[in-house]
Short mmCIF file of N, CA and C in Angstrom, two decimals:
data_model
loop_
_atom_site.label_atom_id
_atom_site.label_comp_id
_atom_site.label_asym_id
_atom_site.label_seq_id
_atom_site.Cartn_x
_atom_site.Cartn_y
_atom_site.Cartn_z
N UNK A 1 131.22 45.55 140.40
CA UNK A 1 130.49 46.11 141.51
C UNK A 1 131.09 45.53 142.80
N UNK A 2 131.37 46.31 143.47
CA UNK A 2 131.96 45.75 145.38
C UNK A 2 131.39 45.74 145.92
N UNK A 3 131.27 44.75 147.06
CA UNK A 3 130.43 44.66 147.53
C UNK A 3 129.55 45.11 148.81
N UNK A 4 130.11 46.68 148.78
CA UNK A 4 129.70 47.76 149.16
C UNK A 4 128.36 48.39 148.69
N UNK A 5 128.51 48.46 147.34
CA UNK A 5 127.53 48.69 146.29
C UNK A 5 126.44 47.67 145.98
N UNK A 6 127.16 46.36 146.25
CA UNK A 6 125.33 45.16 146.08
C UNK A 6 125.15 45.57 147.40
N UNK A 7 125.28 45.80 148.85
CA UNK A 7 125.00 46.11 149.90
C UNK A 7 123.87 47.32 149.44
N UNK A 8 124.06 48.38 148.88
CA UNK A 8 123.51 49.44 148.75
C UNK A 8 121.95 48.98 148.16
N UNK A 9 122.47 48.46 146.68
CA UNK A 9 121.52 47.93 146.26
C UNK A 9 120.81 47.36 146.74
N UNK A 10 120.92 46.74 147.20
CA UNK A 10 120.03 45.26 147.75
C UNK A 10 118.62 45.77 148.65
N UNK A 11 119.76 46.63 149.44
CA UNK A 11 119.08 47.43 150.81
C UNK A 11 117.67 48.49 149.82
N UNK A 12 118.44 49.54 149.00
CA UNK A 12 117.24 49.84 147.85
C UNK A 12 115.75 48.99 147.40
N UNK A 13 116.58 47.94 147.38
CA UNK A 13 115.86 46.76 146.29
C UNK A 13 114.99 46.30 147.50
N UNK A 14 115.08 46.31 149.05
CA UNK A 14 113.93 45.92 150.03
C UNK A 14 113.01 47.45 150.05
N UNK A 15 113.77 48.18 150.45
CA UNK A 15 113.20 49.26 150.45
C UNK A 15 111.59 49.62 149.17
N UNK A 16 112.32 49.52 147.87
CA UNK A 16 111.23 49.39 147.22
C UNK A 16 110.63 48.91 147.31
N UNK A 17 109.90 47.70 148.47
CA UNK A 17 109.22 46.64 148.58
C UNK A 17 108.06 47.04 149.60
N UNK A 18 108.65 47.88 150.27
CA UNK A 18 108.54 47.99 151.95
C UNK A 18 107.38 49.02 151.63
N UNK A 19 106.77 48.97 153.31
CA UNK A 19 105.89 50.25 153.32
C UNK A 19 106.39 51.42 153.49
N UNK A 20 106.06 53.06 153.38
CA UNK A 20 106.21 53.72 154.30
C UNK A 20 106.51 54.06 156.09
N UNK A 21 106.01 53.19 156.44
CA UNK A 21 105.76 52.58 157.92
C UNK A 21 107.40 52.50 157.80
N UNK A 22 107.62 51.00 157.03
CA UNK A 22 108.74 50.09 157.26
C UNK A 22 109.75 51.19 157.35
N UNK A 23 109.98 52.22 155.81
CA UNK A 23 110.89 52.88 155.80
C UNK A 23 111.56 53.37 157.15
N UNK A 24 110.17 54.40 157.80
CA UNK A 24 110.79 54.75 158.81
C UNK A 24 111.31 53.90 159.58
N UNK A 25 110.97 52.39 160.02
CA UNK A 25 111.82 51.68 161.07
C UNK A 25 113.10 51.19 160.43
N UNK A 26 113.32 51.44 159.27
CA UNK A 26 114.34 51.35 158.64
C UNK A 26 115.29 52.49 159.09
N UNK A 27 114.69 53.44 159.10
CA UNK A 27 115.43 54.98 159.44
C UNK A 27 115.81 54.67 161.11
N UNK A 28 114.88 54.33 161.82
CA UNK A 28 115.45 54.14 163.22
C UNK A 28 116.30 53.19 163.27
N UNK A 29 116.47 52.55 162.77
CA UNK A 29 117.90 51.01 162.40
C UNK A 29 118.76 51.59 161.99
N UNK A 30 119.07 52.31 161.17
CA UNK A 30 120.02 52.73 160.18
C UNK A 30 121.40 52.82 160.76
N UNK A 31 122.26 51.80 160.45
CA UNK A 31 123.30 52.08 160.59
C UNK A 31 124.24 53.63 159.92
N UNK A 32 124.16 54.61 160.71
CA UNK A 32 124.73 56.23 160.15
C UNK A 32 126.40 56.36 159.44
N UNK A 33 127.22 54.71 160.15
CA UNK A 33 128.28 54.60 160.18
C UNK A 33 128.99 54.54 158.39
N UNK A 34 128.05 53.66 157.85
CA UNK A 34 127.75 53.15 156.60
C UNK A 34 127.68 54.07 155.31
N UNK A 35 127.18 53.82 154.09
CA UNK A 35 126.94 54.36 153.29
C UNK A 35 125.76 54.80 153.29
N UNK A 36 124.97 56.34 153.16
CA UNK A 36 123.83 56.88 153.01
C UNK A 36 122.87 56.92 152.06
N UNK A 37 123.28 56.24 150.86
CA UNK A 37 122.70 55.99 149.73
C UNK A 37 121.01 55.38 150.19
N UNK A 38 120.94 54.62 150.89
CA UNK A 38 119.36 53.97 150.93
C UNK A 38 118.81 54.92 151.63
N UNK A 39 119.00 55.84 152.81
CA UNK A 39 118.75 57.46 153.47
C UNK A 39 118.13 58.17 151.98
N UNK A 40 118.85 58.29 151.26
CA UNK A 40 118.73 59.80 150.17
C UNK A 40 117.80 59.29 149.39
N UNK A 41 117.78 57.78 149.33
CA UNK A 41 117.03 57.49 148.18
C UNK A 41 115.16 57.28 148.89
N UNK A 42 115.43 57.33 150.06
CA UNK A 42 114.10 57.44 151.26
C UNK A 42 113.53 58.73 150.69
N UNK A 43 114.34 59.69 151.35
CA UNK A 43 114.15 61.24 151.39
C UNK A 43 113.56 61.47 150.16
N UNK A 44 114.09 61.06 148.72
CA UNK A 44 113.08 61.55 147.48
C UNK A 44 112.48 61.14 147.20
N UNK A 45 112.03 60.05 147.95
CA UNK A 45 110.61 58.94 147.39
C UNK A 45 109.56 60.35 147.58
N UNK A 46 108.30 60.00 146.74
CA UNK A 46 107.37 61.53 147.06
C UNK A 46 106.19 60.40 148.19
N UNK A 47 106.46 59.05 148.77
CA UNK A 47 105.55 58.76 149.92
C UNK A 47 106.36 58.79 151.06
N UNK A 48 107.65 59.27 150.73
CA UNK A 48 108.16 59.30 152.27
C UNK A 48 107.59 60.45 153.02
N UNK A 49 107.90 59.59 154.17
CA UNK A 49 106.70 61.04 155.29
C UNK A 49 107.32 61.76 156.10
N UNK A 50 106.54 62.90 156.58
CA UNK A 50 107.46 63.68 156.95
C UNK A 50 108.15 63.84 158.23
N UNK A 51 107.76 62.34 159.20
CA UNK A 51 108.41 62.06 160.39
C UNK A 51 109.50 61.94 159.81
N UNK A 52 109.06 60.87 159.09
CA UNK A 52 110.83 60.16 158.74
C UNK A 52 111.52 61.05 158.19
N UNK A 53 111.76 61.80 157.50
CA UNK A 53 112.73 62.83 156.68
C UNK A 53 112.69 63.94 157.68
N UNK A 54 112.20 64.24 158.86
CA UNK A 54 112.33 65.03 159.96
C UNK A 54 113.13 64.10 160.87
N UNK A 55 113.20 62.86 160.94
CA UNK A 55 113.51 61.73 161.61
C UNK A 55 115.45 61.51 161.38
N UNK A 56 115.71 61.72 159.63
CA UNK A 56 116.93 61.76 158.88
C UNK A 56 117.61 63.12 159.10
N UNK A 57 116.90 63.86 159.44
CA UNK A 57 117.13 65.40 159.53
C UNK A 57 117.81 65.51 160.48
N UNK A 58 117.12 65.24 161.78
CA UNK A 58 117.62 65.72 163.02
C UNK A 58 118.69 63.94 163.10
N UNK A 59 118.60 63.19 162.92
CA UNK A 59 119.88 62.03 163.25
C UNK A 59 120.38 63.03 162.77
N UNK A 60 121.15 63.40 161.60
CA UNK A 60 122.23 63.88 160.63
C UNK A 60 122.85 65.02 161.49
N UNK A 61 122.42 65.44 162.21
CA UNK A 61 122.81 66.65 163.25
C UNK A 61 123.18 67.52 162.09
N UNK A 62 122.52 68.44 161.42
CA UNK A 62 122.60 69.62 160.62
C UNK A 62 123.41 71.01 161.54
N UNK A 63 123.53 70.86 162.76
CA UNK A 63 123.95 71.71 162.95
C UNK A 63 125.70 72.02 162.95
N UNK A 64 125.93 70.50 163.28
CA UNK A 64 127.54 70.51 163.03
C UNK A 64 128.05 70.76 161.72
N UNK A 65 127.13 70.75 160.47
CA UNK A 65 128.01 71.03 159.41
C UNK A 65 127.63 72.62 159.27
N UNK A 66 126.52 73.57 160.17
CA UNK A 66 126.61 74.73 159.88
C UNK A 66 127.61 75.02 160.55
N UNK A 67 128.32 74.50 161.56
CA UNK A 67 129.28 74.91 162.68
C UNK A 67 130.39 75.03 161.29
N UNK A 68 130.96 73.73 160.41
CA UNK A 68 131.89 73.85 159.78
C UNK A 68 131.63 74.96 158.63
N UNK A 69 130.46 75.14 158.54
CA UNK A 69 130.64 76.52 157.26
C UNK A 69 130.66 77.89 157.62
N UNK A 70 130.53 78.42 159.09
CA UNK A 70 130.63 79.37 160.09
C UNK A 70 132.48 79.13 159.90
N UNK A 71 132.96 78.40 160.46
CA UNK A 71 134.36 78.40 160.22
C UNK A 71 135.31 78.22 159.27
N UNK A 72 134.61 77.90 158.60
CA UNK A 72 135.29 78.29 156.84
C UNK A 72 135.05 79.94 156.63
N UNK A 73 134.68 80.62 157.31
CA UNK A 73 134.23 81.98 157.26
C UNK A 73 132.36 82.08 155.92
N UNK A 74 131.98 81.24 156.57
CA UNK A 74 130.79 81.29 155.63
C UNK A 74 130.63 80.47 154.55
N UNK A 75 131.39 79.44 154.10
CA UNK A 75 131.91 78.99 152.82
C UNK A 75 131.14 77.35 152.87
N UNK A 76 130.30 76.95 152.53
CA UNK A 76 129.66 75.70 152.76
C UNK A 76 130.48 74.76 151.21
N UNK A 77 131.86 74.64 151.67
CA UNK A 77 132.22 73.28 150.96
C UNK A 77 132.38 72.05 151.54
N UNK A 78 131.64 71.41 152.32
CA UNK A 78 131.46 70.62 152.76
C UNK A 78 130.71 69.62 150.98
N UNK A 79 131.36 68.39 150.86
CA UNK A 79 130.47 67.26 150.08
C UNK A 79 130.33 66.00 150.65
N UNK A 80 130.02 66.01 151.74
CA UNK A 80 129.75 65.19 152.88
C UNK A 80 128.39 64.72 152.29
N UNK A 81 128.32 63.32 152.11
CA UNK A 81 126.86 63.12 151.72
C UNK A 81 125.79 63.36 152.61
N UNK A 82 125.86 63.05 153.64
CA UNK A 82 124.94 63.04 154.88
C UNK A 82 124.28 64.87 154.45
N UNK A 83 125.71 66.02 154.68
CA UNK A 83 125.12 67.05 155.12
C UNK A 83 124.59 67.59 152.90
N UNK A 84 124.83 66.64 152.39
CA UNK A 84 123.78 67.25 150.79
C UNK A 84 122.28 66.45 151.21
N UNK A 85 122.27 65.41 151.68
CA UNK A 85 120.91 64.92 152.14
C UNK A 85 120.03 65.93 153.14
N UNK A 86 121.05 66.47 153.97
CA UNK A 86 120.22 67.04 155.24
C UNK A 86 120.06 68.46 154.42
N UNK A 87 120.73 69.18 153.41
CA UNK A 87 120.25 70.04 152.83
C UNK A 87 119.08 69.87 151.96
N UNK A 88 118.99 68.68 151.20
CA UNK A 88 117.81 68.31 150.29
C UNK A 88 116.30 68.25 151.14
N UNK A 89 116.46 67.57 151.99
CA UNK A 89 115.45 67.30 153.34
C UNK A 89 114.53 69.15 153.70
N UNK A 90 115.95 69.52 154.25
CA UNK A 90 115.73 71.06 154.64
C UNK A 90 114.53 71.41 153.28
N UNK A 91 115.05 71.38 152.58
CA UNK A 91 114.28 72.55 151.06
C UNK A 91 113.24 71.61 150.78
N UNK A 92 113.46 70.28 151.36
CA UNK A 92 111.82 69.98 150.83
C UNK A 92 111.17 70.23 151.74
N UNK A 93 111.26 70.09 153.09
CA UNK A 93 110.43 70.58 154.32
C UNK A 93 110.14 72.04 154.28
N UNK A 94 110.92 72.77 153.53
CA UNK A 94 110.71 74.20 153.50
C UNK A 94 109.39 74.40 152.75
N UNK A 95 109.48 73.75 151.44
CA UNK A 95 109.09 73.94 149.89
C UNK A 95 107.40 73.26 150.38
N UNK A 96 107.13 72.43 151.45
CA UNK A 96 106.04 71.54 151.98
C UNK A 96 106.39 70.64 150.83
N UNK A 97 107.25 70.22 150.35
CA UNK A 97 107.13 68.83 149.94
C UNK A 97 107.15 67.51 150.29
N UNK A 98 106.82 67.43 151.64
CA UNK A 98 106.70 65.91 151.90
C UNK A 98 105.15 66.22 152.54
N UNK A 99 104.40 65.53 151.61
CA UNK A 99 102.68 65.49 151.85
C UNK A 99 102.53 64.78 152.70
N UNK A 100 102.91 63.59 152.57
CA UNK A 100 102.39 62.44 154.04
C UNK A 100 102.77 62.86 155.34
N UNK A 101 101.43 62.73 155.92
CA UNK A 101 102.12 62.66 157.04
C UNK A 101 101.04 62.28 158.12
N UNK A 102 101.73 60.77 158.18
CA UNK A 102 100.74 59.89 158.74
C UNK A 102 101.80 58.95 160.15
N UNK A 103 103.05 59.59 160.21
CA UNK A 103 103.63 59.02 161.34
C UNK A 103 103.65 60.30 162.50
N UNK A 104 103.98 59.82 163.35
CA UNK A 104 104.51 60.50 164.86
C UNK A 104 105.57 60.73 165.17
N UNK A 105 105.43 62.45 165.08
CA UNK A 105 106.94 62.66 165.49
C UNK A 105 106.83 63.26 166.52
N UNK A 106 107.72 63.07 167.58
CA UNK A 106 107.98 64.16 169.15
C UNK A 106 108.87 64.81 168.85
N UNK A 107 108.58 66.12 169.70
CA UNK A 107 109.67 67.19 169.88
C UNK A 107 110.58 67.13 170.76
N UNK A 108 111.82 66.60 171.35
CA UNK A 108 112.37 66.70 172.69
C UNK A 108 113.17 67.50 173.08
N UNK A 109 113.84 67.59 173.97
CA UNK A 109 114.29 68.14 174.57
C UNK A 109 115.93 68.79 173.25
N UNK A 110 116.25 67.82 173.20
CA UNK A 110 117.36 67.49 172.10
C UNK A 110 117.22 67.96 170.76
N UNK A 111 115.95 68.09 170.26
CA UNK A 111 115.83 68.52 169.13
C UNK A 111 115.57 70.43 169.16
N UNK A 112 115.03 70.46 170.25
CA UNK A 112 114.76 71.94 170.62
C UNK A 112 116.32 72.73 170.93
N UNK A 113 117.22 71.92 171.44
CA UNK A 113 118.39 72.13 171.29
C UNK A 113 119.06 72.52 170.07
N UNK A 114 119.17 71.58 169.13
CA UNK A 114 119.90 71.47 167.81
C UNK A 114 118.84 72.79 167.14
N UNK A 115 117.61 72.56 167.27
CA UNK A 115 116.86 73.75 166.46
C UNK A 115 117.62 75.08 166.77
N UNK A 116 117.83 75.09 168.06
CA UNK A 116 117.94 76.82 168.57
C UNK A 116 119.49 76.57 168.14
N UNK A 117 120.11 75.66 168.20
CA UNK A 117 121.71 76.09 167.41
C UNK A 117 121.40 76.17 166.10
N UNK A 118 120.96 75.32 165.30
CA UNK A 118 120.57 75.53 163.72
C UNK A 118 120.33 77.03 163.51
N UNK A 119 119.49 77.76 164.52
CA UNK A 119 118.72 79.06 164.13
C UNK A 119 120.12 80.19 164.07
N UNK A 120 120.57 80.13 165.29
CA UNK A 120 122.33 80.54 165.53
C UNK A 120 123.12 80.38 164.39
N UNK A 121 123.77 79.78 164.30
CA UNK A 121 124.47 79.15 163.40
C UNK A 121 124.25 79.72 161.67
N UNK A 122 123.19 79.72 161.55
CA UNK A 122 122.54 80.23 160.10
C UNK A 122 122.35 81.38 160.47
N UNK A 123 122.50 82.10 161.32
CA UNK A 123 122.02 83.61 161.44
C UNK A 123 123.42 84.39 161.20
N UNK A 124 124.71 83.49 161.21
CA UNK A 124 125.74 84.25 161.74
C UNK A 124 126.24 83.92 160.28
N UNK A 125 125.81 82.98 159.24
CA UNK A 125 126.19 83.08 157.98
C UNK A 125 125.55 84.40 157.34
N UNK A 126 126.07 84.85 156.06
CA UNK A 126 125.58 85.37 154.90
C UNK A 126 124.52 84.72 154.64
N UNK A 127 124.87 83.47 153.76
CA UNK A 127 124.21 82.84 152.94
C UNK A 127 124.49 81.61 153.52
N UNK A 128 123.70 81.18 154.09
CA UNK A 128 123.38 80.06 154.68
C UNK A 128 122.75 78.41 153.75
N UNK A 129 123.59 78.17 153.68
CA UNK A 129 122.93 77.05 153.13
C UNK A 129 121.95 76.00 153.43
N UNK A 130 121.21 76.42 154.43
CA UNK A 130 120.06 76.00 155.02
C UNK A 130 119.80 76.44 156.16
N UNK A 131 118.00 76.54 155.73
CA UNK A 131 117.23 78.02 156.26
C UNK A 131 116.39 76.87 157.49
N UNK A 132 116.58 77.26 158.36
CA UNK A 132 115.60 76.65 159.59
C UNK A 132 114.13 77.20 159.66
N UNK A 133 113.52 76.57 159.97
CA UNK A 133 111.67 76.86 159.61
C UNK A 133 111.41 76.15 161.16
N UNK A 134 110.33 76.90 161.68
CA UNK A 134 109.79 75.72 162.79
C UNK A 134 109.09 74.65 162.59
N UNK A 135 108.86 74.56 161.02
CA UNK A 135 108.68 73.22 160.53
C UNK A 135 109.45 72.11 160.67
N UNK A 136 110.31 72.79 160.98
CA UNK A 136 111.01 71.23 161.24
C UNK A 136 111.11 71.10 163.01
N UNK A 137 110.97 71.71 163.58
CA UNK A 137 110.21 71.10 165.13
C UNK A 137 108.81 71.35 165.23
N UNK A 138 108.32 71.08 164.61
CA UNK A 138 106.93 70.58 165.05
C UNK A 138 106.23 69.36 165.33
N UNK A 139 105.76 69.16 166.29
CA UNK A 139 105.43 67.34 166.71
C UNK A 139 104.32 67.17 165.38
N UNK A 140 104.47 65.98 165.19
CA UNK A 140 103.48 65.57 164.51
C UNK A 140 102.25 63.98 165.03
N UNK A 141 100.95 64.54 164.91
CA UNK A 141 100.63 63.53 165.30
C UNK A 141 100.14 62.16 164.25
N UNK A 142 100.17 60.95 164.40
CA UNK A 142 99.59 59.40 163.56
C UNK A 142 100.00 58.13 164.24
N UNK A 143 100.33 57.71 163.65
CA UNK A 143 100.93 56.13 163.94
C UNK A 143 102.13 56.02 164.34
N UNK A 144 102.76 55.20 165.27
CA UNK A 144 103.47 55.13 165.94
C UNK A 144 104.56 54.00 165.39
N UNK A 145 105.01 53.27 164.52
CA UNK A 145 105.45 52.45 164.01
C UNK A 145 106.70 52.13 165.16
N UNK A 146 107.11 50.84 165.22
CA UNK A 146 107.86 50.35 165.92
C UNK A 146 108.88 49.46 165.27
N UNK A 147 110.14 49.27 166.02
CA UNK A 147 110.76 48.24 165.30
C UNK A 147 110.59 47.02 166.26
N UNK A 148 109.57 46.31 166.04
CA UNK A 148 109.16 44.73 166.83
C UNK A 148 109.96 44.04 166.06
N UNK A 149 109.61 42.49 166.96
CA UNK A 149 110.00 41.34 165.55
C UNK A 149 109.75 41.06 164.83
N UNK A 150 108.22 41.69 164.52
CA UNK A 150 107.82 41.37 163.11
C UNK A 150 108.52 42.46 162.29
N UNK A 151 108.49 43.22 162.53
CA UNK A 151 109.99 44.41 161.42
C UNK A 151 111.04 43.47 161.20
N UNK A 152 111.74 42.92 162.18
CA UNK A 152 113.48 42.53 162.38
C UNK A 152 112.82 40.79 161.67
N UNK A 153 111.79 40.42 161.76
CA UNK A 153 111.35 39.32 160.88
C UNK A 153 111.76 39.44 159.25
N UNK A 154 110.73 40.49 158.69
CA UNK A 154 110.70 40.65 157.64
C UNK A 154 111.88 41.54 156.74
N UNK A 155 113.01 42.76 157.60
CA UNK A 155 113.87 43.44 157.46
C UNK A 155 115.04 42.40 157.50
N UNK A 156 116.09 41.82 156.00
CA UNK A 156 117.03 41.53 156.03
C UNK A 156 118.30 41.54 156.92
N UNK A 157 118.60 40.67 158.15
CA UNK A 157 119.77 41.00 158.72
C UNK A 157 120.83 41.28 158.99
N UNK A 158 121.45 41.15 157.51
CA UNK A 158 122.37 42.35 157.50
C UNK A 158 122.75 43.43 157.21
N UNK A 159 121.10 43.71 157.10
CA UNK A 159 120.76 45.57 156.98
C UNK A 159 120.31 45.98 158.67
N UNK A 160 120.64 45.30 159.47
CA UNK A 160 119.88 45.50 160.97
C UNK A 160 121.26 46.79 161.27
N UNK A 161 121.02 47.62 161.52
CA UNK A 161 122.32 48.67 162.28
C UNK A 161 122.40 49.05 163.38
N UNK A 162 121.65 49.35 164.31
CA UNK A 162 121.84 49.92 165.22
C UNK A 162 120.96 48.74 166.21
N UNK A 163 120.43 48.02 165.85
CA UNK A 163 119.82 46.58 166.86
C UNK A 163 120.27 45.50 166.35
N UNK A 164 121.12 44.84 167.28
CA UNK A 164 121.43 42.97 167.30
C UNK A 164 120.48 42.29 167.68
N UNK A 165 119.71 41.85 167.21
CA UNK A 165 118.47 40.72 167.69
C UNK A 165 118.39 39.51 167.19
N UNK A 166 118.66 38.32 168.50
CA UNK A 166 118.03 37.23 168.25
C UNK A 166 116.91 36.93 168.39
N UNK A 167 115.89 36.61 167.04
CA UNK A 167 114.83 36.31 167.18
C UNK A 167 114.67 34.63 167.77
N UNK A 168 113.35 35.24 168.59
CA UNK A 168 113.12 33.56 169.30
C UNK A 168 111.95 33.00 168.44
N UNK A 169 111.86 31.78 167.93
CA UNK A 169 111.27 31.03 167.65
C UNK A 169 109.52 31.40 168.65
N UNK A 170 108.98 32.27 167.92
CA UNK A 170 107.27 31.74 168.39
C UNK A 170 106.66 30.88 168.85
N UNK A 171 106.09 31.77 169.87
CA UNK A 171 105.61 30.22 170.10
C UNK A 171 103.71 30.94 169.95
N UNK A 172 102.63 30.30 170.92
CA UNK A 172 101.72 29.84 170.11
C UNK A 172 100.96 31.32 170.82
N UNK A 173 101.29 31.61 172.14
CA UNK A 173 101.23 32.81 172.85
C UNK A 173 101.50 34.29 171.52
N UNK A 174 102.87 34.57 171.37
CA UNK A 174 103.42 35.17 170.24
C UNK A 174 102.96 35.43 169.30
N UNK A 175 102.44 34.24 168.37
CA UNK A 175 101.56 34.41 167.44
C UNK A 175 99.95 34.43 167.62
N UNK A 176 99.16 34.38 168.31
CA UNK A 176 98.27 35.05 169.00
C UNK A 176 98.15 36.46 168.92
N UNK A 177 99.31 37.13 169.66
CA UNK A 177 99.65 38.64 170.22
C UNK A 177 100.17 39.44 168.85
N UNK A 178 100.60 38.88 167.60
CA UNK A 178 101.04 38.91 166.65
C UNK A 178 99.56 39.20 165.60
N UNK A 179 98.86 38.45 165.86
CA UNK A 179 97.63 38.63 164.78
C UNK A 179 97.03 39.49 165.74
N UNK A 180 96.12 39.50 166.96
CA UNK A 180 95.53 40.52 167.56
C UNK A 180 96.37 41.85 166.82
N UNK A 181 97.59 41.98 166.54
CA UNK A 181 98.40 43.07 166.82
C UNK A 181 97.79 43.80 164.82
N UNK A 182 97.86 42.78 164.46
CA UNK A 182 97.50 42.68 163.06
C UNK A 182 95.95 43.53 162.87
N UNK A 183 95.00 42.83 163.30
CA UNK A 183 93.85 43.00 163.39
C UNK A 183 92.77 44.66 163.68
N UNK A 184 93.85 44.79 165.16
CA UNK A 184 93.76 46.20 165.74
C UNK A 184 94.39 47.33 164.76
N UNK A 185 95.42 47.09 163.65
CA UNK A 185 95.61 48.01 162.82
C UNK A 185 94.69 48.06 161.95
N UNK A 186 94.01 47.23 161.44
CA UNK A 186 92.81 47.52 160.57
C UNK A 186 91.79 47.91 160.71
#
């Protein structure tokens, strides 16, 4: 095994540990650069929610790989892992298979973008290998999960991707603001 692959694992092996919550701040960390394996293996959990796999969706920019199957003349051979994830995602959001849905998702400006190319893009295929729904821009409202220090505490650091953080040593203020923070979720 290389150690590419205990990387994978490992990252799995927190994941199984983690909340729902976590996942998603996992998803906002995610190094995209990397291997997608701990992404796909998110997406088929049946408690992942449907921010987050709307969250994996729109990072993955689905629309650039309809751009490449428009220019293959219709032909979706793409085996790009990212764009078999962002197809799996698609058909479960289609199918309503992701039940939870207890995070917060916004609609922006950017995603209303990529939607109206997604819609393009698949209109000008035959057979499109993924069907756009306005399900997948729809805001959703719940909990707001964040990546604080208590995430980048408990989240292994060299699974951190897209944030470098030195954590500072607590002090008595911190942990105070830390349990209040605790408390108010319950």
């Amino acid at each position: 095994m290389d150690d590419n692959e205990l990387q994978i694992k490992r990252q799995i092996a927190w994941l199984e540990t983690a909340s729902p919550d976590d996942w998603h701040r996992a998803v906002l960390d995610f190094n995209w650069d990397g291997d997608i394996d701990p992404l796909f293996w998110l997406a088929r959990q049946p408690q992942c929610d449907k921010a987050t796999a709307l969250t994996m969706f729109w990072l993955g920019q689905p629309a650039y790989y309809l751009i490449l199957a428009a220019k293959n003349g219709g032909t979706d051979d793409s085996d790009a892992p990212v764009w078999q994830m962002l197809k799996y995602i698609a058909q479960r959001i289609n199918a309503n298979g992701y039940v939870r849905s207890k995070i917060a998702s916004d609609v922006d400006d950017f995603i209303e973008q990529d939607f109206e190319e997604l819609v393009e893009k698949a209109e000008q295929l035959a057979h499109s290998p993924l069907k756009p729904q306005p399900e997948m821009r729809r805001a959703l409202r719940g909990r707001r999960p964040v990546n604080d220090i208590d995430f980048y505490r408990r989240y292994p650091e060299d699974f951190h991707g897209t944030v470098l953080v030195d954590l500072p040593d607590p002090g008595p203020l911190d942990k105070a603001w830390s349990a209040l923070g605790r408390l108010w979720r319950h």
